Amino acid sequence: MNESAVYWSRMLTELTLSFHILYATIGVGVPLMIMIAQWTGYKNNDEHYILLARRWARGFVITVAVGVVTGTAIGLQLSLLWPNFMQLAGQVIALPLFMETFAFFFEAIFLGIYLYTWDRFESQKKHMLLLIPVAIGASMSAVFITIVNSFMNAPQGFDMVNGELVNIQPVLAMFNPAMPTKVAHVLATAYMTSAFVLAAIAGFLILRGSTHIYHKKALYLLMKLGLIFSIATALIGDFSGKYLAEYQPEKLAAAEWHFETGKDVPLVLFGKLEDGEVKYAIKIPFALSILAHNNPRAEVIGLDQFAEEDVPPLYIHYLFDIMVSIGMLMMLVSLIYVVAKWRGWQFIYRKWFYWIVVAGGPLSLLGIEVGWWLAEVGRQPWILRGVMRTAEGATTSGQVDLMFLLFCGVYLVLGVGSMVVLVRMFKKNPIEREIAERQAEKGGDIL
Amino acid sequence: MTLEVLGISVLWLFLFGYVIIASIDFGAGFFNAYSLLNGKNHIITDIISRYLSPVWEVTNVFLVFFFVGIVGFFPQTAYYFGTVLLVPVSISIVLLCIRGSYYAFSAYSPGKNTSYALTYGLAGLLIPASFSVVFAISSGSFIEMKDGAPTLDYWKLYTSPFAWSIVVLSIVAVLYISAVFLTWYADKARDKEATKLMRKYALVWAAPLMIAAGGIIYELNFFNKELFARMIMMWPMFAASGILFVATVYLVWQGKHYGAAVITLISQFALAFFAYGIAHYPYLLYPHLTIYDSFTNKAMAIALVVAFVLGLLLLIPSLYLLMKLFLFNKDYVRGEEDHHA
């Protein structure tokens, strides 16, 4: 075993995935938003929504490009950095990995068609139908790749006899206990994040002085969608807690700094760990028992039940707090917006409120990042929980540190490049101009 | 036919698909960049971007399909190739990242940015070179087993004339394949100037292609005698490939039947590619790994085959639709219908 290779393999995987999921989350969520906007526009015969779909789609191409190439990178890096793991996993979990490429294929084909057949079909409906396979393909690839990840958390569908794999059941491996909550959580948060990121852009443009009704329509639509998906996220988060209590109690206990097994367990919010003592924390009585078992009096397994080498790092508590706080905050912001809109309250048109909306975009992306770090660090020290330690899966190659630096440079170039292109794309062609052009093209004032 | 042979045949077919469409793609990027440098971009840029834009993402999926498929059907390849290929394949990934995203940056940035086009053009040309190293490695003798783990002898690899011949062949083949295809595409678009220019490129790159291909067979004789002997046994396929090459050059030279030229072009490379593949049988990594000792368990193999068939049922009609809309649609190809989002 090569200690430094293990360390740098972990770092490089974390780097690639952390960069990839920003674009991947948008890649999963935005096609749905485009589809909804196009559908709303078509249904209400409102050109604004059609333009919304068109402009989102244009920006989406840039994020998709970065998502595709970094996805290819992590796909290859899995074998390059974790050859032992992939050799084992390939025998049990190759099926969803393979199916993911089909979903991806499907999406790529129809996205290409959608983008290049604008105005080519006589009815907008036909064109709109192309978005269904795009959205389905995007979501299905998230489903399949999350199944692979949930297998790593709850491996099943095979037996280990003297270090040999026997009785392999690929379908059983796919439908592991972690799968339902993981897949649902990934999808809901991707939709939620995409809605808030697009809302942040609309909010930002309004703050910059664009008064067009187009932005307000966009914002209202996105806030409604954001509210729905953030409520879904919270519900699924609760199910995830129950899953953890049942199947991965060490992750839940570490995330909640729950050291001693016992009944009537409070939920620890925030706080600081000093010499094994929890300080400055808010404790909500019975809440962890409720989260784990839906029963305020239930017993929750603590870290005292696990050998020291099986306990994940305790800093994941901070990640858990950040993730939950962001989720709750965004649910609240979108709820306030929707209620205010309904009741006619005016404060949502004030600058300070738009600034909160703008902050919601990056915050949601941060929530995605910390959520993944929590999920991944929370299963340390295992790469396949209970089967293979992370260190056993890593490569023995001596050049991983060098590759880490190389990829740092690449992601920097891609991140900056995509930002520059996106900003320039929309700055040079503001909505007012596009609407004017479109009017001239159609020869009537439909707007 | 056993499942092992079926599996590797399907994967080899997909790899071939990737080689052809990626060659068109990479070559087109290079010709586009080159035309910017010598001021001929007004002639061919439109043709190239009209072809590339809707398909670049699909091209990439062929590659993903291949490497996910090979780990699925032959999990041990992840162990052997994964361990030794860290550096060479990381370089390929970096190039792919730069190329793929800069293509999108270039195609969608308002006001054309020359540096983006040059970046993706150059990166595209280096990708086949960096990937072709894998072919050299799979033919053996660069890998040693140390303490039960495979290690790559970089010095031996980077000083090997055989490895460099493969690199040269891959670059020349990319330029040739791309030029012939784009000649056909430009002709279909009734763009006389672009056709003329691409035809010139196609003819220019034909001779180096033959020299490079001949060079590899010559090098192989010293490099791996057993593989060389097997390749010689496949001589009828190589000979047929050579005849098709002559036919392609003749058709392009005639300047009439470019459609037929594309067909003979693809057949020529298919024959050579499969002849090489068959000569390699049964080794995945000579002499350490054969397709038989690395094959996955039966349950997974069956599941993968079922998923593969179902996936194809979805994929083939979709690909057909894509080709119908962008490759065989006269109005689109001629640029009369270019309404992109």
PDB file of N, CA, C and O in Angstrom, chain A residues 54 58 61 65 68 72-73 76 79-80 83-84 87 91-92 94 101-102 105 109 111 113 115-116 118 120 168 397 399 403 410 413-414 418 425, chain B residues 53 57 60-61 65 72 75-76 78-79 82-83 86 90 93-94 101-102 104-105 108 154 297 299-300 311 315 325-326 329 337 339-341:
ATOM      1  N   ARG A  54     -35.643  29.484 -24.165  1.00  0.00           N
ATOM      2  CA  ARG A  54     -34.591  29.585 -25.171  1.00  0.00           C
ATOM      3  C   ARG A  54     -33.295  30.118 -24.571  1.00  0.00           C
ATOM      4  O   ARG A  54     -32.213  29.607 -24.830  1.00  0.00           O
ATOM      5  N   ARG A  58     -29.650  28.212 -23.985  1.00  0.00           N
ATOM      6  CA  ARG A  58     -28.393  28.695 -24.531  1.00  0.00           C
ATOM      7  C   ARG A  58     -27.288  28.689 -23.465  1.00  0.00           C
ATOM      8  O   ARG A  58     -26.171  28.258 -23.706  1.00  0.00           O
ATOM      9  N   VAL A  61     -26.094  25.106 -22.469  1.00  0.00           N
ATOM     10  CA  VAL A  61     -25.109  24.421 -23.313  1.00  0.00           C
ATOM     11  C   VAL A  61     -23.703  24.556 -22.726  1.00  0.00           C
ATOM     12  O   VAL A  61     -22.926  23.596 -22.716  1.00  0.00           O
ATOM     13  N   ALA A  65     -21.485  21.467 -21.349  1.00  0.00           N
ATOM     14  CA  ALA A  65     -20.174  21.120 -21.903  1.00  0.00           C
ATOM     15  C   ALA A  65     -19.188  20.827 -20.783  1.00  0.00           C
ATOM     16  O   ALA A  65     -18.484  19.814 -20.811  1.00  0.00           O
ATOM     17  N   VAL A  68     -20.192  17.587 -19.039  1.00  0.00           N
ATOM     18  CA  VAL A  68     -19.873  16.391 -19.815  1.00  0.00           C
ATOM     19  C   VAL A  68     -18.386  16.054 -19.705  1.00  0.00           C
ATOM     20  O   VAL A  68     -18.016  14.916 -19.427  1.00  0.00           O
ATOM     21  N   THR A  72     -16.762  12.845 -17.845  1.00  0.00           N
ATOM     22  CA  THR A  72     -15.871  11.898 -18.497  1.00  0.00           C
ATOM     23  C   THR A  72     -14.607  11.732 -17.662  1.00  0.00           C
ATOM     24  O   THR A  72     -14.098  10.619 -17.489  1.00  0.00           O
ATOM     25  N   ALA A  73     -14.124  12.847 -17.105  1.00  0.00           N
ATOM     26  CA  ALA A  73     -12.920  12.786 -16.279  1.00  0.00           C
ATOM     27  C   ALA A  73     -13.132  11.882 -15.069  1.00  0.00           C
ATOM     28  O   ALA A  73     -12.326  10.976 -14.815  1.00  0.00           O
ATOM     29  N   LEU A  76     -13.305   8.144 -15.939  1.00  0.00           N
ATOM     30  CA  LEU A  76     -12.008   7.494 -16.160  1.00  0.00           C
ATOM     31  C   LEU A  76     -11.191   7.454 -14.875  1.00  0.00           C
ATOM     32  O   LEU A  76     -10.495   6.472 -14.599  1.00  0.00           O
ATOM     33  N   SER A  79     -11.383   4.393 -12.498  1.00  0.00           N
ATOM     34  CA  SER A  79     -10.512   3.243 -12.760  1.00  0.00           C
ATOM     35  C   SER A  79      -9.039   3.582 -12.534  1.00  0.00           C
ATOM     36  O   SER A  79      -8.259   2.727 -12.147  1.00  0.00           O
ATOM     37  N   LEU A  80      -8.677   4.836 -12.793  1.00  0.00           N
ATOM     38  CA  LEU A  80      -7.263   5.205 -12.661  1.00  0.00           C
ATOM     39  C   LEU A  80      -6.840   5.316 -11.202  1.00  0.00           C
ATOM     40  O   LEU A  80      -5.723   4.949 -10.837  1.00  0.00           O
ATOM     41  N   PRO A  83      -8.318   1.378  -8.904  1.00  0.00           N
ATOM     42  CA  PRO A  83      -8.399   0.179  -9.749  1.00  0.00           C
ATOM     43  C   PRO A  83      -8.876  -1.066  -8.999  1.00  0.00           C
ATOM     44  O   PRO A  83      -9.655  -1.849  -9.547  1.00  0.00           O
ATOM     45  N   ASN A  84      -8.457  -1.207  -7.739  1.00  0.00           N
ATOM     46  CA  ASN A  84      -8.884  -2.400  -6.992  1.00  0.00           C
ATOM     47  C   ASN A  84     -10.365  -2.365  -6.701  1.00  0.00           C
ATOM     48  O   ASN A  84     -11.059  -3.374  -6.777  1.00  0.00           O
ATOM     49  N   GLN A  87     -12.325  -3.026  -9.930  1.00  0.00           N
ATOM     50  CA  GLN A  87     -12.288  -4.427 -10.313  1.00  0.00           C
ATOM     51  C   GLN A  87     -13.367  -5.210  -9.563  1.00  0.00           C
ATOM     52  O   GLN A  87     -14.094  -6.012 -10.138  1.00  0.00           O
ATOM     53  N   GLN A  91     -17.732  -6.096 -11.022  1.00  0.00           N
ATOM     54  CA  GLN A  91     -18.421  -7.386 -11.082  1.00  0.00           C
ATOM     55  C   GLN A  91     -19.817  -7.320 -10.501  1.00  0.00           C
ATOM     56  O   GLN A  91     -20.647  -8.170 -10.765  1.00  0.00           O
ATOM     57  N   VAL A  92     -20.086  -6.334  -9.656  1.00  0.00           N
ATOM     58  CA  VAL A  92     -21.368  -6.306  -8.957  1.00  0.00           C
ATOM     59  C   VAL A  92     -22.253  -5.142  -9.414  1.00  0.00           C
ATOM     60  O   VAL A  92     -23.465  -5.268  -9.501  1.00  0.00           O
ATOM     61  N   ALA A  94     -21.670  -2.963 -12.228  1.00  0.00           N
ATOM     62  CA  ALA A  94     -21.466  -2.421 -13.576  1.00  0.00           C
ATOM     63  C   ALA A  94     -22.786  -2.105 -14.272  1.00  0.00           C
ATOM     64  O   ALA A  94     -22.838  -1.212 -15.117  1.00  0.00           O
ATOM     65  N   THR A 101     -24.752   5.383 -19.034  1.00  0.00           N
ATOM     66  CA  THR A 101     -24.260   5.881 -20.322  1.00  0.00           C
ATOM     67  C   THR A 101     -25.379   5.912 -21.359  1.00  0.00           C
ATOM     68  O   THR A 101     -25.395   6.774 -22.224  1.00  0.00           O
ATOM     69  N   PHE A 102     -26.317   4.978 -21.249  1.00  0.00           N
ATOM     70  CA  PHE A 102     -27.440   5.005 -22.190  1.00  0.00           C
ATOM     71  C   PHE A 102     -28.304   6.245 -21.960  1.00  0.00           C
ATOM     72  O   PHE A 102     -28.721   6.914 -22.912  1.00  0.00           O
ATOM     73  N   PHE A 105     -26.463   9.164 -23.315  1.00  0.00           N
ATOM     74  CA  PHE A 105     -26.523   9.101 -24.769  1.00  0.00           C
ATOM     75  C   PHE A 105     -27.823   9.705 -25.283  1.00  0.00           C
ATOM     76  O   PHE A 105     -27.867  10.564 -26.163  1.00  0.00           O
ATOM     77  N   ILE A 109     -28.305  13.177 -27.536  1.00  0.00           N
ATOM     78  CA  ILE A 109     -28.904  13.195 -28.866  1.00  0.00           C
ATOM     79  C   ILE A 109     -30.034  14.222 -28.931  1.00  0.00           C
ATOM     80  O   ILE A 109     -30.075  15.077 -29.811  1.00  0.00           O
ATOM     81  N   LEU A 111     -30.756  16.692 -26.869  1.00  0.00           N
ATOM     82  CA  LEU A 111     -30.364  18.078 -26.602  1.00  0.00           C
ATOM     83  C   LEU A 111     -29.838  18.711 -27.885  1.00  0.00           C
ATOM     84  O   LEU A 111     -30.192  19.843 -28.219  1.00  0.00           O
ATOM     85  N   ILE A 113     -30.650  17.900 -30.892  1.00  0.00           N
ATOM     86  CA  ILE A 113     -31.787  18.151 -31.780  1.00  0.00           C
ATOM     87  C   ILE A 113     -32.574  19.366 -31.315  1.00  0.00           C
ATOM     88  O   ILE A 113     -32.912  20.243 -32.098  1.00  0.00           O
ATOM     89  N   LEU A 115     -31.633  21.949 -29.589  1.00  0.00           N
ATOM     90  CA  LEU A 115     -30.932  23.221 -29.769  1.00  0.00           C
ATOM     91  C   LEU A 115     -30.908  23.668 -31.220  1.00  0.00           C
ATOM     92  O   LEU A 115     -30.922  24.859 -31.503  1.00  0.00           O
ATOM     93  N   TYR A 116     -30.873  22.724 -32.138  1.00  0.00           N
ATOM     94  CA  TYR A 116     -30.697  23.101 -33.544  1.00  0.00           C
ATOM     95  C   TYR A 116     -31.943  22.971 -34.396  1.00  0.00           C
ATOM     96  O   TYR A 116     -31.868  22.963 -35.609  1.00  0.00           O
ATOM     97  N   TRP A 118     -34.689  24.918 -33.506  1.00  0.00           N
ATOM     98  CA  TRP A 118     -35.496  26.054 -33.077  1.00  0.00           C
ATOM     99  C   TRP A 118     -36.217  26.633 -34.293  1.00  0.00           C
ATOM    100  O   TRP A 118     -35.580  26.987 -35.275  1.00  0.00           O
ATOM    101  N   ARG A 120     -37.812  25.157 -36.456  1.00  0.00           N
ATOM    102  CA  ARG A 120     -37.760  24.321 -37.640  1.00  0.00           C
ATOM    103  C   ARG A 120     -39.042  23.517 -37.820  1.00  0.00           C
ATOM    104  O   ARG A 120     -39.433  23.216 -38.933  1.00  0.00           O
ATOM    105  N   ILE A 168     -23.509 -13.492  -7.208  1.00  0.00           N
ATOM    106  CA  ILE A 168     -23.723 -12.093  -7.582  1.00  0.00           C
ATOM    107  C   ILE A 168     -25.092 -11.909  -8.207  1.00  0.00           C
ATOM    108  O   ILE A 168     -25.499 -12.652  -9.092  1.00  0.00           O
ATOM    109  N   SER A 397       0.066   3.781  -7.814  1.00  0.00           N
ATOM    110  CA  SER A 397       0.908   4.627  -8.646  1.00  0.00           C
ATOM    111  C   SER A 397       1.523   5.778  -7.850  1.00  0.00           C
ATOM    112  O   SER A 397       0.928   6.291  -6.913  1.00  0.00           O
ATOM    113  N   GLN A 399       2.423   8.820  -9.001  1.00  0.00           N
ATOM    114  CA  GLN A 399       2.355  10.182  -9.577  1.00  0.00           C
ATOM    115  C   GLN A 399       1.041  10.890  -9.308  1.00  0.00           C
ATOM    116  O   GLN A 399       0.701  11.860  -9.976  1.00  0.00           O
ATOM    117  N   MET A 403      -0.696  14.611 -10.639  1.00  0.00           N
ATOM    118  CA  MET A 403      -1.955  14.669 -11.385  1.00  0.00           C
ATOM    119  C   MET A 403      -2.944  15.601 -10.689  1.00  0.00           C
ATOM    120  O   MET A 403      -3.737  16.278 -11.330  1.00  0.00           O
ATOM    121  N   VAL A 410      -6.569  22.581 -14.625  1.00  0.00           N
ATOM    122  CA  VAL A 410      -7.614  22.387 -15.636  1.00  0.00           C
ATOM    123  C   VAL A 410      -8.957  22.938 -15.152  1.00  0.00           C
ATOM    124  O   VAL A 410      -9.644  23.658 -15.873  1.00  0.00           O
ATOM    125  N   VAL A 413      -9.143  26.653 -15.199  1.00  0.00           N
ATOM    126  CA  VAL A 413      -9.345  27.169 -16.555  1.00  0.00           C
ATOM    127  C   VAL A 413     -10.803  26.986 -16.988  1.00  0.00           C
ATOM    128  O   VAL A 413     -11.433  27.897 -17.534  1.00  0.00           O
ATOM    129  N   LEU A 414     -11.368  25.814 -16.712  1.00  0.00           N
ATOM    130  CA  LEU A 414     -12.752  25.547 -17.127  1.00  0.00           C
ATOM    131  C   LEU A 414     -13.736  26.412 -16.351  1.00  0.00           C
ATOM    132  O   LEU A 414     -14.694  26.941 -16.924  1.00  0.00           O
ATOM    133  N   SER A 418     -15.910  29.133 -18.324  1.00  0.00           N
ATOM    134  CA  SER A 418     -17.365  29.005 -18.454  1.00  0.00           C
ATOM    135  C   SER A 418     -18.059  30.249 -17.899  1.00  0.00           C
ATOM    136  O   SER A 418     -19.047  30.719 -18.463  1.00  0.00           O
ATOM    137  N   MET A 425     -22.200  36.145 -22.818  1.00  0.00           N
ATOM    138  CA  MET A 425     -23.337  35.733 -23.641  1.00  0.00           C
ATOM    139  C   MET A 425     -24.584  36.542 -23.325  1.00  0.00           C
ATOM    140  O   MET A 425     -25.296  37.009 -24.210  1.00  0.00           O
TER     141      MET A 425
ATOM    142  N   SER B  53     -21.832  21.183 -34.484  1.00  0.00           N
ATOM    143  CA  SER B  53     -22.606  21.653 -33.344  1.00  0.00           C
ATOM    144  C   SER B  53     -23.604  20.653 -32.774  1.00  0.00           C
ATOM    145  O   SER B  53     -23.607  20.425 -31.572  1.00  0.00           O
ATOM    146  N   GLU B  57     -21.544  16.404 -28.577  1.00  0.00           N
ATOM    147  CA  GLU B  57     -21.775  15.734 -27.305  1.00  0.00           C
ATOM    148  C   GLU B  57     -21.933  14.226 -27.509  1.00  0.00           C
ATOM    149  O   GLU B  57     -21.459  13.424 -26.712  1.00  0.00           O
ATOM    150  N   ASN B  60     -18.667  12.323 -27.756  1.00  0.00           N
ATOM    151  CA  ASN B  60     -18.058  12.037 -26.470  1.00  0.00           C
ATOM    152  C   ASN B  60     -18.679  10.808 -25.801  1.00  0.00           C
ATOM    153  O   ASN B  60     -17.989  10.036 -25.149  1.00  0.00           O
ATOM    154  N   VAL B  61     -19.986  10.618 -26.002  1.00  0.00           N
ATOM    155  CA  VAL B  61     -20.636   9.497 -25.333  1.00  0.00           C
ATOM    156  C   VAL B  61     -20.120   8.159 -25.852  1.00  0.00           C
ATOM    157  O   VAL B  61     -20.062   7.189 -25.109  1.00  0.00           O
ATOM    158  N   PHE B  65     -19.100   5.259 -23.409  1.00  0.00           N
ATOM    159  CA  PHE B  65     -19.705   3.947 -23.579  1.00  0.00           C
ATOM    160  C   PHE B  65     -18.632   2.856 -23.604  1.00  0.00           C
ATOM    161  O   PHE B  65     -18.754   1.825 -22.959  1.00  0.00           O
ATOM    162  N   GLY B  72     -17.249  -2.980 -17.261  1.00  0.00           N
ATOM    163  CA  GLY B  72     -18.383  -3.823 -16.930  1.00  0.00           C
ATOM    164  C   GLY B  72     -18.189  -5.260 -17.375  1.00  0.00           C
ATOM    165  O   GLY B  72     -18.356  -6.187 -16.591  1.00  0.00           O
ATOM    166  N   PRO B  75     -13.935  -6.635 -15.799  1.00  0.00           N
ATOM    167  CA  PRO B  75     -13.562  -5.796 -14.656  1.00  0.00           C
ATOM    168  C   PRO B  75     -12.051  -5.768 -14.377  1.00  0.00           C
ATOM    169  O   PRO B  75     -11.551  -4.796 -13.847  1.00  0.00           O
ATOM    170  N   GLN B  76     -11.355  -6.834 -14.739  1.00  0.00           N
ATOM    171  CA  GLN B  76      -9.920  -6.834 -14.427  1.00  0.00           C
ATOM    172  C   GLN B  76      -9.151  -5.798 -15.237  1.00  0.00           C
ATOM    173  O   GLN B  76      -8.035  -5.425 -14.860  1.00  0.00           O
ATOM    174  N   ALA B  78      -9.913  -2.826 -15.355  1.00  0.00           N
ATOM    175  CA  ALA B  78      -9.842  -1.652 -14.477  1.00  0.00           C
ATOM    176  C   ALA B  78      -8.578  -1.750 -13.637  1.00  0.00           C
ATOM    177  O   ALA B  78      -7.877  -0.763 -13.431  1.00  0.00           O
ATOM    178  N   TYR B  79      -8.288  -2.960 -13.161  1.00  0.00           N
ATOM    179  CA  TYR B  79      -7.121  -3.131 -12.312  1.00  0.00           C
ATOM    180  C   TYR B  79      -5.824  -2.943 -13.097  1.00  0.00           C
ATOM    181  O   TYR B  79      -4.972  -2.138 -12.737  1.00  0.00           O
ATOM    182  N   GLY B  82      -6.035   0.493 -15.305  1.00  0.00           N
ATOM    183  CA  GLY B  82      -6.196   1.611 -14.383  1.00  0.00           C
ATOM    184  C   GLY B  82      -4.916   1.915 -13.638  1.00  0.00           C
ATOM    185  O   GLY B  82      -4.506   3.065 -13.505  1.00  0.00           O
ATOM    186  N   THR B  83      -4.239   0.874 -13.162  1.00  0.00           N
ATOM    187  CA  THR B  83      -3.026   1.092 -12.377  1.00  0.00           C
ATOM    188  C   THR B  83      -1.922   1.730 -13.209  1.00  0.00           C
ATOM    189  O   THR B  83      -1.241   2.639 -12.749  1.00  0.00           O
ATOM    190  N   LEU B  86      -2.381   5.818 -15.297  1.00  0.00           N
ATOM    191  CA  LEU B  86      -2.729   7.066 -14.612  1.00  0.00           C
ATOM    192  C   LEU B  86      -2.218   8.296 -15.362  1.00  0.00           C
ATOM    193  O   LEU B  86      -2.977   9.208 -15.676  1.00  0.00           O
ATOM    194  N   SER B  90      -4.558  10.502 -17.854  1.00  0.00           N
ATOM    195  CA  SER B  90      -4.858  11.813 -17.265  1.00  0.00           C
ATOM    196  C   SER B  90      -4.569  12.918 -18.265  1.00  0.00           C
ATOM    197  O   SER B  90      -5.316  13.905 -18.349  1.00  0.00           O
ATOM    198  N   ILE B  93      -7.384  13.033 -20.570  1.00  0.00           N
ATOM    199  CA  ILE B  93      -8.573  13.644 -19.952  1.00  0.00           C
ATOM    200  C   ILE B  93      -8.454  15.159 -19.978  1.00  0.00           C
ATOM    201  O   ILE B  93      -9.404  15.870 -20.306  1.00  0.00           O
ATOM    202  N   VAL B  94      -7.256  15.647 -19.630  1.00  0.00           N
ATOM    203  CA  VAL B  94      -7.054  17.098 -19.625  1.00  0.00           C
ATOM    204  C   VAL B  94      -7.346  17.668 -21.013  1.00  0.00           C
ATOM    205  O   VAL B  94      -8.067  18.660 -21.169  1.00  0.00           O
ATOM    206  N   SER B 101     -14.937  21.607 -23.738  1.00  0.00           N
ATOM    207  CA  SER B 101     -15.567  22.827 -23.251  1.00  0.00           C
ATOM    208  C   SER B 101     -15.210  24.016 -24.128  1.00  0.00           C
ATOM    209  O   SER B 101     -16.045  24.879 -24.358  1.00  0.00           O
ATOM    210  N   TYR B 102     -13.988  24.043 -24.653  1.00  0.00           N
ATOM    211  CA  TYR B 102     -13.642  25.184 -25.498  1.00  0.00           C
ATOM    212  C   TYR B 102     -14.363  25.133 -26.832  1.00  0.00           C
ATOM    213  O   TYR B 102     -14.564  26.158 -27.457  1.00  0.00           O
ATOM    214  N   ALA B 104     -17.531  24.314 -27.014  1.00  0.00           N
ATOM    215  CA  ALA B 104     -18.788  24.982 -26.680  1.00  0.00           C
ATOM    216  C   ALA B 104     -18.566  26.476 -26.472  1.00  0.00           C
ATOM    217  O   ALA B 104     -19.362  27.296 -26.929  1.00  0.00           O
ATOM    218  N   PHE B 105     -17.467  26.834 -25.806  1.00  0.00           N
ATOM    219  CA  PHE B 105     -17.189  28.256 -25.577  1.00  0.00           C
ATOM    220  C   PHE B 105     -17.081  28.982 -26.912  1.00  0.00           C
ATOM    221  O   PHE B 105     -17.597  30.078 -27.095  1.00  0.00           O
ATOM    222  N   TYR B 108     -20.511  29.130 -28.931  1.00  0.00           N
ATOM    223  CA  TYR B 108     -21.616  29.878 -28.363  1.00  0.00           C
ATOM    224  C   TYR B 108     -21.234  31.246 -27.831  1.00  0.00           C
ATOM    225  O   TYR B 108     -22.074  31.944 -27.307  1.00  0.00           O
ATOM    226  N   TYR B 154       7.996   3.896 -18.294  1.00  0.00           N
ATOM    227  CA  TYR B 154       7.793   5.091 -19.112  1.00  0.00           C
ATOM    228  C   TYR B 154       8.918   5.314 -20.105  1.00  0.00           C
ATOM    229  O   TYR B 154       8.696   5.660 -21.250  1.00  0.00           O
ATOM    230  N   ASN B 297     -18.601 -12.135 -14.069  1.00  0.00           N
ATOM    231  CA  ASN B 297     -19.405 -13.316 -13.738  1.00  0.00           C
ATOM    232  C   ASN B 297     -20.603 -13.411 -14.659  1.00  0.00           C
ATOM    233  O   ASN B 297     -21.006 -12.444 -15.298  1.00  0.00           O
ATOM    234  N   ALA B 299     -23.864 -13.826 -14.147  1.00  0.00           N
ATOM    235  CA  ALA B 299     -25.075 -13.042 -13.850  1.00  0.00           C
ATOM    236  C   ALA B 299     -24.929 -11.623 -14.386  1.00  0.00           C
ATOM    237  O   ALA B 299     -25.844 -11.082 -15.022  1.00  0.00           O
ATOM    238  N   MET B 300     -23.749 -11.010 -14.148  1.00  0.00           N
ATOM    239  CA  MET B 300     -23.541  -9.650 -14.619  1.00  0.00           C
ATOM    240  C   MET B 300     -23.492  -9.604 -16.140  1.00  0.00           C
ATOM    241  O   MET B 300     -24.037  -8.693 -16.758  1.00  0.00           O
ATOM    242  N   GLY B 311     -31.015  -0.869 -24.393  1.00  0.00           N
ATOM    243  CA  GLY B 311     -30.446   0.442 -24.652  1.00  0.00           C
ATOM    244  C   GLY B 311     -30.368   0.741 -26.136  1.00  0.00           C
ATOM    245  O   GLY B 311     -30.676   1.846 -26.576  1.00  0.00           O
ATOM    246  N   LEU B 315     -31.586   3.671 -28.565  1.00  0.00           N
ATOM    247  CA  LEU B 315     -30.528   4.482 -29.151  1.00  0.00           C
ATOM    248  C   LEU B 315     -30.598   4.550 -30.663  1.00  0.00           C
ATOM    249  O   LEU B 315     -30.412   5.617 -31.252  1.00  0.00           O
ATOM    250  N   LEU B 325     -31.992  14.481 -39.357  1.00  0.00           N
ATOM    251  CA  LEU B 325     -32.210  15.924 -39.221  1.00  0.00           C
ATOM    252  C   LEU B 325     -30.989  16.751 -39.601  1.00  0.00           C
ATOM    253  O   LEU B 325     -31.132  17.863 -40.088  1.00  0.00           O
ATOM    254  N   PHE B 326     -29.791  16.214 -39.379  1.00  0.00           N
ATOM    255  CA  PHE B 326     -28.624  17.062 -39.552  1.00  0.00           C
ATOM    256  C   PHE B 326     -27.632  16.593 -40.618  1.00  0.00           C
ATOM    257  O   PHE B 326     -26.843  17.365 -41.121  1.00  0.00           O
ATOM    258  N   ASN B 329     -30.344  15.998 -44.158  1.00  0.00           N
ATOM    259  CA  ASN B 329     -31.369  16.985 -44.440  1.00  0.00           C
ATOM    260  C   ASN B 329     -30.757  18.089 -45.293  1.00  0.00           C
ATOM    261  O   ASN B 329     -29.901  18.841 -44.846  1.00  0.00           O
ATOM    262  N   GLU B 337     -31.633  26.363 -43.169  1.00  0.00           N
ATOM    263  CA  GLU B 337     -32.465  26.197 -41.981  1.00  0.00           C
ATOM    264  C   GLU B 337     -31.567  26.099 -40.775  1.00  0.00           C
ATOM    265  O   GLU B 337     -31.306  25.031 -40.266  1.00  0.00           O
ATOM    266  N   HIS B 339     -31.722  27.462 -37.458  1.00  0.00           N
ATOM    267  CA  HIS B 339     -32.326  28.202 -36.347  1.00  0.00           C
ATOM    268  C   HIS B 339     -31.915  27.563 -35.047  1.00  0.00           C
ATOM    269  O   HIS B 339     -32.594  26.689 -34.556  1.00  0.00           O
ATOM    270  N   HIS B 340     -30.788  27.989 -34.513  1.00  0.00           N
ATOM    271  CA  HIS B 340     -30.428  27.352 -33.258  1.00  0.00           C
ATOM    272  C   HIS B 340     -30.803  28.220 -32.070  1.00  0.00           C
ATOM    273  O   HIS B 340     -30.973  29.426 -32.195  1.00  0.00           O
ATOM    274  N   ALA B 341     -30.948  27.557 -30.950  1.00  0.00           N
ATOM    275  CA  ALA B 341     -31.432  28.253 -29.756  1.00  0.00           C
ATOM    276  C   ALA B 341     -30.446  29.321 -29.315  1.00  0.00           C
ATOM    277  O   ALA B 341     -29.270  29.159 -29.468  1.00  0.00           O
TER     278      ALA B 341
END
